[in-house]
XYZ file of C-alpha atoms in Angstrom:
532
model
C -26.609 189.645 97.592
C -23.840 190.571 95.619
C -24.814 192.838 92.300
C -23.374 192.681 88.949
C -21.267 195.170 89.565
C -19.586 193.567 92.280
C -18.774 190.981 90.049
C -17.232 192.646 87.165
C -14.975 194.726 89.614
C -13.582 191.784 90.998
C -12.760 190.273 87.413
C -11.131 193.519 86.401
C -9.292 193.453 89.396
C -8.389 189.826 88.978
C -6.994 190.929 85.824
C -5.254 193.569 87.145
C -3.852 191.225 89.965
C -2.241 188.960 86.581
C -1.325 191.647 84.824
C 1.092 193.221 87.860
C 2.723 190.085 87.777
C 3.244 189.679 84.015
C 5.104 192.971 84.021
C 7.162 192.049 87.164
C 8.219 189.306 85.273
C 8.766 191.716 82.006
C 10.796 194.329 84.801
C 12.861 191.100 85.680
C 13.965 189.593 81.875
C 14.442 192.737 81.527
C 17.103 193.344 84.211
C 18.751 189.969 83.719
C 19.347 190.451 79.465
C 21.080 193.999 80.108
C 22.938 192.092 83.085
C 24.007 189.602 80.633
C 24.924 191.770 78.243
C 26.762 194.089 80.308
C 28.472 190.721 82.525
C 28.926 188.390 79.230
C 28.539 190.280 76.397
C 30.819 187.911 74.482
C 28.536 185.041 75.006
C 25.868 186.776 72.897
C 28.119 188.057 70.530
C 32.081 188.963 69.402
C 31.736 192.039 66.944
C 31.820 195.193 68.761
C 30.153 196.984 66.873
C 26.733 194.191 67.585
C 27.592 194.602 71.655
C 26.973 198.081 71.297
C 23.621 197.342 69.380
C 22.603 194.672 71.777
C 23.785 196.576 75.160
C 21.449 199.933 73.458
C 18.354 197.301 73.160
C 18.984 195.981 76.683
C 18.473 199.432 78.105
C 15.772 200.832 75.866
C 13.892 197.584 76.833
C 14.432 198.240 80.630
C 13.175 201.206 80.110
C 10.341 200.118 78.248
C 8.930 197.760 80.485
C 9.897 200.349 83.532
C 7.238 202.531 81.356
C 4.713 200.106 80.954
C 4.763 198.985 84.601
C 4.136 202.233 85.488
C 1.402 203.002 82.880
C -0.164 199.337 84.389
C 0.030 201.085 88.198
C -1.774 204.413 86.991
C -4.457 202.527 85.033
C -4.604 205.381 82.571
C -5.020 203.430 79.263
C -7.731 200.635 78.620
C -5.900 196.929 79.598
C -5.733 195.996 76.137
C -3.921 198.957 75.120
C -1.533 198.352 77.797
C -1.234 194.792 76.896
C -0.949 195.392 72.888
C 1.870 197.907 73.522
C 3.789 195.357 75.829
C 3.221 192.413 73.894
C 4.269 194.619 70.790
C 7.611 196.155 72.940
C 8.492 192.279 73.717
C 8.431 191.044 70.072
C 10.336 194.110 69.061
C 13.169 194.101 71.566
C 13.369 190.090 71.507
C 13.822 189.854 67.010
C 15.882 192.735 67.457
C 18.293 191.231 70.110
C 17.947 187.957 68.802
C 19.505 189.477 65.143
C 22.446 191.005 66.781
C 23.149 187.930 68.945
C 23.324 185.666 66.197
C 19.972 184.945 64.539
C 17.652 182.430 65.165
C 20.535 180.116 66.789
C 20.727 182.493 70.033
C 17.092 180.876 70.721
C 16.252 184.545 72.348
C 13.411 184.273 70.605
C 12.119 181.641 72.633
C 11.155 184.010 75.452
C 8.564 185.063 73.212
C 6.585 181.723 74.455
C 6.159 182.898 77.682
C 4.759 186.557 76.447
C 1.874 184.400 74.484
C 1.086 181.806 77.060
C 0.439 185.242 79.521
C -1.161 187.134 76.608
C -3.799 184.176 76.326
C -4.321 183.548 79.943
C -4.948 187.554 80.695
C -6.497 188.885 77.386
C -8.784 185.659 77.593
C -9.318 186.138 74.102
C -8.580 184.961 70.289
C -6.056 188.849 70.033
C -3.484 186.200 71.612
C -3.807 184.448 67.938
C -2.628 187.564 66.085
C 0.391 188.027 68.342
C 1.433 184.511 67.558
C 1.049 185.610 64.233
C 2.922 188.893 64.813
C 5.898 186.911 66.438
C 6.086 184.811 63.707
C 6.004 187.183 61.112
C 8.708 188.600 63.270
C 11.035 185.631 63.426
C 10.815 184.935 59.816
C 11.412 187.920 58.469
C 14.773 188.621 61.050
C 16.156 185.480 59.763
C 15.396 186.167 56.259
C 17.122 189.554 56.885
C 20.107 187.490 57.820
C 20.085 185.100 54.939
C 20.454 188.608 52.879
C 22.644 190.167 54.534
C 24.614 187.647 57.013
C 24.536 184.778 55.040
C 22.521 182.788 57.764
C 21.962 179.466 56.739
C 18.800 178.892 54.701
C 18.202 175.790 56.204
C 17.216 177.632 59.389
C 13.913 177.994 58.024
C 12.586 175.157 59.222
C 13.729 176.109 62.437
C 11.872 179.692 62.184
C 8.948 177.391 60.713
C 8.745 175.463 64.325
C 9.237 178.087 66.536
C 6.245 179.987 64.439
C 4.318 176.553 64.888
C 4.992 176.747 68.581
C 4.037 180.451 69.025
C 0.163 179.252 67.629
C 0.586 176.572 69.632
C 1.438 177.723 73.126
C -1.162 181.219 71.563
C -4.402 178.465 71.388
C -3.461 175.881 74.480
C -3.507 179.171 76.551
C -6.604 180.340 74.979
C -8.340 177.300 75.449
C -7.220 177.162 78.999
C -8.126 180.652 79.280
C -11.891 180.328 78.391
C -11.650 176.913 81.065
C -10.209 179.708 83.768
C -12.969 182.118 82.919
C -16.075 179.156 83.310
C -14.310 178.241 86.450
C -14.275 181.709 87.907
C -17.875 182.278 86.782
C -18.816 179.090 88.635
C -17.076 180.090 91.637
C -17.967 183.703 91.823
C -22.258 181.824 91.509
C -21.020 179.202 94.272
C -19.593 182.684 96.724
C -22.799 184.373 96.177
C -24.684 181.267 96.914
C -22.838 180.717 100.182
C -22.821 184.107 101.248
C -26.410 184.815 100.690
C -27.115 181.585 102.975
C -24.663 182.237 105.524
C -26.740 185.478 105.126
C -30.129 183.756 105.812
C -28.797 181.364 108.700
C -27.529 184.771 110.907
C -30.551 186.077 110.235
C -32.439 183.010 111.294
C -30.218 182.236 114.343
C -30.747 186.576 115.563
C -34.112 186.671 115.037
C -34.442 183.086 117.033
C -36.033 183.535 120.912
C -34.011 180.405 121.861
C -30.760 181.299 122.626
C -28.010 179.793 120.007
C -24.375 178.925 120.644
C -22.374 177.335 117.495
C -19.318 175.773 118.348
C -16.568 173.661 116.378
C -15.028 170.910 117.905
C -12.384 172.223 120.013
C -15.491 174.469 121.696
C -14.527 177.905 120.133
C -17.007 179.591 119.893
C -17.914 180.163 116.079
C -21.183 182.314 116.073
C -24.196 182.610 118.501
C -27.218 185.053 118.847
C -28.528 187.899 121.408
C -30.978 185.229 123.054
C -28.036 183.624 124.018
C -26.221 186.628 125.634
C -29.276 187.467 127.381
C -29.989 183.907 128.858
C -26.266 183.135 129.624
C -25.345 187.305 130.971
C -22.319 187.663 129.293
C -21.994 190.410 126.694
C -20.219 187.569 123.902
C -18.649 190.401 121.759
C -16.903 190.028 118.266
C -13.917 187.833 120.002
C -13.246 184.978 117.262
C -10.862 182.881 120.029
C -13.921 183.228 122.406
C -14.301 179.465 124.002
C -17.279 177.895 125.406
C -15.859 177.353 128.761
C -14.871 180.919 128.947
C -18.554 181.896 128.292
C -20.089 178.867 130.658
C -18.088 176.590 132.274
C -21.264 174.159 132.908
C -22.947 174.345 129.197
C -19.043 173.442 128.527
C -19.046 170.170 130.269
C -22.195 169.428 129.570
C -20.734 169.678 125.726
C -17.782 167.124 126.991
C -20.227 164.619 128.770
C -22.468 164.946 125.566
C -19.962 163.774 123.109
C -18.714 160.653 124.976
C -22.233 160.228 124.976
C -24.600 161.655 122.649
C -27.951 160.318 125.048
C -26.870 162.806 127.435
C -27.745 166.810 126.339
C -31.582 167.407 126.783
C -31.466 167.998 130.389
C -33.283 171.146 131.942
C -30.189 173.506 133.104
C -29.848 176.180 135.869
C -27.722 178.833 134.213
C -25.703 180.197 137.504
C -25.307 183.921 136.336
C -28.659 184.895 135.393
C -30.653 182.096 137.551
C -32.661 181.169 134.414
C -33.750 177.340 133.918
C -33.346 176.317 130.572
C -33.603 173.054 128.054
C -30.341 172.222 126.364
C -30.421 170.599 123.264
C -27.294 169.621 121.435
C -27.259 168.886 117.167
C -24.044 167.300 115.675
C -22.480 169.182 112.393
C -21.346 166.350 110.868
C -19.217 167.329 107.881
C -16.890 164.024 106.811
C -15.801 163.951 110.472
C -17.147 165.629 113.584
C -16.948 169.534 112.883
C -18.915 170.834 116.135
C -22.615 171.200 117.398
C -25.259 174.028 117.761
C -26.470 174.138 120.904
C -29.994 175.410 121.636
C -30.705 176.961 124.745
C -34.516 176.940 125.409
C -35.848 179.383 127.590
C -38.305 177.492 130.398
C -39.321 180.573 131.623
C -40.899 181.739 127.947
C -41.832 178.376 126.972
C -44.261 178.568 130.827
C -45.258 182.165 130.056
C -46.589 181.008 126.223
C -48.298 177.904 128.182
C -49.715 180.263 130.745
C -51.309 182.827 127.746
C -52.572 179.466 126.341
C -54.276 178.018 129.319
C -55.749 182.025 129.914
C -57.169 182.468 126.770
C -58.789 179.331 126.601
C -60.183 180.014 129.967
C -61.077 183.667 128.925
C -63.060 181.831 126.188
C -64.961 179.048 128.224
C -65.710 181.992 131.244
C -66.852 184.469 128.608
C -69.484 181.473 127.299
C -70.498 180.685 130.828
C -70.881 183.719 131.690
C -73.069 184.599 128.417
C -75.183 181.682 129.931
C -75.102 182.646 133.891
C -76.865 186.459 132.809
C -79.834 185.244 131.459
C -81.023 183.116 134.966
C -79.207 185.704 136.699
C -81.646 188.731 135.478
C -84.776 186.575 136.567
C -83.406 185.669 139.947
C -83.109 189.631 140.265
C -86.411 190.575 138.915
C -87.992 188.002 141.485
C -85.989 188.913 144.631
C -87.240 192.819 143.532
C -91.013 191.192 143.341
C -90.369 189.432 146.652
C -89.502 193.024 147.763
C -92.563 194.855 146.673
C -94.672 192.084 148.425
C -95.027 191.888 152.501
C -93.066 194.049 154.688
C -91.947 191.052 156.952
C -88.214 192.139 158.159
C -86.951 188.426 157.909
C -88.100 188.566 154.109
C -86.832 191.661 153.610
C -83.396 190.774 155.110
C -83.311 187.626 152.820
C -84.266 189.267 149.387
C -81.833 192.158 150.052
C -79.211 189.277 150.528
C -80.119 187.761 147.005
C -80.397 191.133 145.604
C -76.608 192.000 146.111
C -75.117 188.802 145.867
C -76.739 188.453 142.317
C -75.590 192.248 141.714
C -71.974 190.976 143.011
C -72.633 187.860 139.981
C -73.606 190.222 137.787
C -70.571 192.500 138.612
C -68.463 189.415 137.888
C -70.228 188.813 134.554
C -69.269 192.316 133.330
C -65.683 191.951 133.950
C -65.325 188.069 132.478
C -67.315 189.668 129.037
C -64.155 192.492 129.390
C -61.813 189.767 128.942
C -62.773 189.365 125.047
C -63.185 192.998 124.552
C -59.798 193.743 125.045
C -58.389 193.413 121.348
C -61.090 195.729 120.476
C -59.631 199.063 121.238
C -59.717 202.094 119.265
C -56.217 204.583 119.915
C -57.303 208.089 120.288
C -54.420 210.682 121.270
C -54.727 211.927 124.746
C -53.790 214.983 126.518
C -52.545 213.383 130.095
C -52.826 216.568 131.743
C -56.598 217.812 130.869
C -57.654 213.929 130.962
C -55.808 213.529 134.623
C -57.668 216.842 135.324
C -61.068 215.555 134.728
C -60.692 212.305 135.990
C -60.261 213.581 139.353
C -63.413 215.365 138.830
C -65.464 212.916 137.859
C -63.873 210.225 141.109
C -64.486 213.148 143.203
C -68.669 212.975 142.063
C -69.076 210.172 144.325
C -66.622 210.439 146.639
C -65.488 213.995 147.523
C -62.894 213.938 149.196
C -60.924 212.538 146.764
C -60.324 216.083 145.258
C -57.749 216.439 147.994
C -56.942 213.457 148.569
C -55.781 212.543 144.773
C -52.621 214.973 143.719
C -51.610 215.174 140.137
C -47.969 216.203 139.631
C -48.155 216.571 135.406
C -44.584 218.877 134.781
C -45.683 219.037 130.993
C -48.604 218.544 128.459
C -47.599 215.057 127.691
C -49.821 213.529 124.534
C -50.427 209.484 124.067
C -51.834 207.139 122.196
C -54.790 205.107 124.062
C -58.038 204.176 124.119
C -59.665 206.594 126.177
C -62.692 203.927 127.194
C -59.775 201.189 127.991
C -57.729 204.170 129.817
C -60.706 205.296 132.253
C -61.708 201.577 133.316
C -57.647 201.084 134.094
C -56.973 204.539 135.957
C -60.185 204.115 138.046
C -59.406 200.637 138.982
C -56.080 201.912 140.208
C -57.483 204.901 141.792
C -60.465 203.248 143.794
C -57.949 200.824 145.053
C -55.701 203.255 145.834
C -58.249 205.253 147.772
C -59.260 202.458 149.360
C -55.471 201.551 151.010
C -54.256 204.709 151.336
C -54.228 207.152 154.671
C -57.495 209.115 153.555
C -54.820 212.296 153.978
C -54.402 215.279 151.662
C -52.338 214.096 148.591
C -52.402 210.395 149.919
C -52.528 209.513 146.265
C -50.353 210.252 143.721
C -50.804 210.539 139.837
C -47.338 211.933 138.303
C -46.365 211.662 134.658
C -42.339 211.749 133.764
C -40.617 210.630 130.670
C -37.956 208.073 130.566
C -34.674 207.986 129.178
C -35.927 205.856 126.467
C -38.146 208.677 125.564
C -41.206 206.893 127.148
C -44.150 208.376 129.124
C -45.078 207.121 132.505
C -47.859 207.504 134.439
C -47.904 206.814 138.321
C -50.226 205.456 140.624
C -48.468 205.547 144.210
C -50.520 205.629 147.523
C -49.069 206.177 150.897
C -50.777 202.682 152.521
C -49.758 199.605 153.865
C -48.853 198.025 150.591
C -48.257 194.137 149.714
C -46.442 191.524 151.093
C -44.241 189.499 148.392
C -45.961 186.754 148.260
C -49.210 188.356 147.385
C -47.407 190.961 145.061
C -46.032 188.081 142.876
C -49.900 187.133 142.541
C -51.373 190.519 141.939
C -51.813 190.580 138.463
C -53.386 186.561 138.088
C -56.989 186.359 136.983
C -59.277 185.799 139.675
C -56.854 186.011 142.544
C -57.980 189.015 145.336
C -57.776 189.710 148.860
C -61.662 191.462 149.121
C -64.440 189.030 150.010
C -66.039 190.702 147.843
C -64.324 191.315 144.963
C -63.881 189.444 141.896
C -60.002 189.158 141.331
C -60.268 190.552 137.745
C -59.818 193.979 137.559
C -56.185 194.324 137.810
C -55.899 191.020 135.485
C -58.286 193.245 133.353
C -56.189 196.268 133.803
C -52.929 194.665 132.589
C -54.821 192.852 129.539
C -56.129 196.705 128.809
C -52.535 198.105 128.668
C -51.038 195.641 126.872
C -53.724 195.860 124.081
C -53.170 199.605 123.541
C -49.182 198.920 123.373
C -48.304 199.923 126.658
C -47.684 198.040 129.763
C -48.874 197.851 133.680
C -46.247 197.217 136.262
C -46.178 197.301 140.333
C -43.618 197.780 142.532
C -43.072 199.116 146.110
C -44.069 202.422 147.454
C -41.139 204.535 148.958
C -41.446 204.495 151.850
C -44.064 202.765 151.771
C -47.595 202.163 150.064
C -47.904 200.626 146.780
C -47.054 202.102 143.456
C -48.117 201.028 139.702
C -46.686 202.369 136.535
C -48.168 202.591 132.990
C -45.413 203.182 130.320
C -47.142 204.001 127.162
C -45.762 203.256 123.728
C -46.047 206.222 121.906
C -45.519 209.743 123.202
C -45.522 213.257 121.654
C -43.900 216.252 124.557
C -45.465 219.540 123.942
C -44.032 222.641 126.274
């Protein structure tokens, strides 16, 4: 918003802009009486002895205004100072010439009309009144002068009287225009601000918008548009102001054209050919008194899928987590009577069937556990961690229960990297990874890799690679979908899990290809603090 301040600069300078040109003009009448005096000094008068007067007044009141120009330019005295001394100089030099040229007949003193109207228009104020009042004092007592000592008619007077009359006159009509000009400007300068400060709030709105934006006028230059729409069109837009549509996308273009011979066309889903993204294009008129342009909305399908998807998943996270709440109850009894069943006759057939409920209700109950993670994941609580020492002891404590995953895990840790996690969340992700990762890999020394780097973005990373078969695509693109796995026996949530994990601690779980071969996953944490 603009500030006070702000305002009263750009009324000073306003007044400064007027003032330059009032003593341009003052430089120019200037110029043109010595020119006449110098050119046609016998129009203005036939005694010598007044030419010499009147040529000496012509160039002291060059100079004069010369000085006060240059005093204006330096803005070393206040502007009314400056103003008094000019409007002063002007009624001084004008009587003056005006006696030597013949008295109030030479109608020099007329000039002095234009002086007032520009005193009331720049002072803005009721001063302009007393330099009416000052010129008229002026003119009546140069041609009284001449009645005493030229013999100037007397009945001249009433001449003097309605030039004086017209000095107030043209002094108040400027004043009252004046304080018109200075409402005017006021309401203006409230009007900028206004507009600025929503132009303001509609860039704001249209940047921090996830649908991409395009605003075009009628000939389809482009007139402003927002990152979303870079990104889902992949063209870096720039600061260009001739920038077209067509030059950005030739289809959104005719799809423009098409829409405004016909304004049921425009909300088609579109293929955007440089980044491959589907989106929903929507087209609103900016109707002004004519047709000005449109704003076109570019709707990303992709997001709009991914926001359905989180929908659909919590509400199934929610109706699983209630089932299962209701499946561990009948599940524990089943469990305590297969282990009765047990105790009970040693009949192998019996014993082969109770051992068959036993561990497909510990498989249930396994699957219960990891459903009652899914609404335990906003629940974290960020402790900083020491990658290195916690890396350290997690190979310890995977290597309790299966040893030779001392050598088979390597750790490549360059530096004491320290982040911000949830140390319970971080152990059920990393052993997840890990037990999968032992499971694929070669089963050779340093099969498995755990390396932390840093980023150029100043990120931590930490590395999960294996040296095993890895995944085709098709099952990589399913990898991280709840309840999708490629064990019989497994449930399909931990890596769901895993990612959910991440992202509530503000970091993120990604896979990609092992190189050469294998499988790789990388957790880039949020926040990261380098020590050593």
């Amino acid at each position: 918003m603009r500030q006070p301040q702000t305002k009263l600069t750009f009324a000073v300078d306003d007044v400064f802009r007027s003032f330059s040109f009032f003593g341009i003009y003052r430089l120019l009448l200037a110029a043109l009486l010595l020119l006449i005096t110098t050119s046609f000094g016998d129009i203005l008068s036939q005694n010598e002895h007044e030419k010499t007067w009147i040529l000496g007044l012509g160039t002291g009141y060059l100079c004069l205004t010369a000085a006060s120009f240059a005093l204006m330019k330096i803005r070393r005295l206040s502007l009314a100072v400056q103003f008094a001394f000019q409007i002063g100089g002007d009624i001084v030099a004008l009587t003056c010439m005006s006696y030597f040229s013949g008295g109030i007949q030479s109608n020099l003193n007329l000039l002095m009309l234009i002086s007032l109207a520009a005193a009331g228009l720049i002072t803005r104020g009721r001063i302009t009144l007393f330099y009416a009042a000052l010129a008229s004092i002026a003119v009546l007592l140069e041609h009284a002068y001449s009645v005493l000592t030229r013999d100037a008619a007397v009945g001249l007077f009433f001449q003097a009287g309605i030039l004086s009359s017209a000095y107030f006159a043209v002094a108040w009509l400027s004043h009252t225009l004046s304080k018109y000009a200075i409402a005017s400007e006021n309401l203006a300068f409230v009007r900028g601000v206004d507009l600025d400060n929503m132009a303001e709030a509609n860039r704001l709105m249209i940047q921090d918008m996830p649908d991409g934006v395009l605003v075009v006028d009628e000939r389809g230059t482009l007139r402003q548009f927002n990152l979303s729409a870079e990104r889902l069109i992949g063209q870096t837009l720039g600061t260009k102001s001739s920038l077209t549509l067509h030059a950005c996308s030739p289809l959104l273009d005719a799809m423009f054209a098409a829409w405004r011979q016909n304004s049921a066309l425009g909300k088609e889903a579109l293929l955007l050919p440089h980044t491959h993204r589907w989106v929903k294009v929507r087209f609103l008129p900016v109707q002004r008194n004519t047709f000005w342009g449109a704003v076109i909305v570019l709707e990303d399908m992709q997001r709009v899928q991914a926001q359905a998807q989180q929908v659909k998943l919590a509400a199934l996270g929610r109706l699983t987590a209630n089932i299962a709440h209701e499946v561990r109850n009948p599940l524990s009894s089943i469990s305590y009577a297969a282990e009765l069943l047990q105790e009970g006759k040693n009949d192998p057939a019996q014993t082969r069937l109770t051992q068959i409920i036993l561990e497909n209700a510990e498989r249930l109950n396994r699957i219960v556990q990891d459903v009652m993670q899914l609404n335990r994941r906003d629940r974290s609580k960020l402790q900083e961690i020491d990658l290195k020492d916690y890396l350290f002891n997690l190979r310890k404590e995977i290597a309790q229960t299966d040893p030779l995953a001392s050598t088979i895990i390597a750790l490549n840790v360059p530096a004491e990297f320290k982040v911000s996690f949830d140390r319970d969340h971080l152990n059920q992700v990393l052993l997840n990874l890990c037990q999968n990762a032992l499971r694929y890999c070669q089963q050779q020394t340093g099969s498995v890799q755990l390396s932390v780097t840093q980023t150029f973005a100043r990120s931590v990373q930490l590395t999960v690679a294996d040296d095993g078969f890895g995944l085709d695509a098709d099952t990589a693109h399913q990898l991280f979908e709840p309840f999708f796995t490629t064990e019989a026996r497994g449930t399909g949530l931990g890596l769901y899990i895993a990612r959910e994990l991440c992202e509530a601690n503000g970091a993120s779980l990604e896979y990609q290809p092992g190189i050469p071969r294998g499988a790789c996953f990388t957790i880039t944490f949020g926040v990261q603090h380098e020590h050593g």
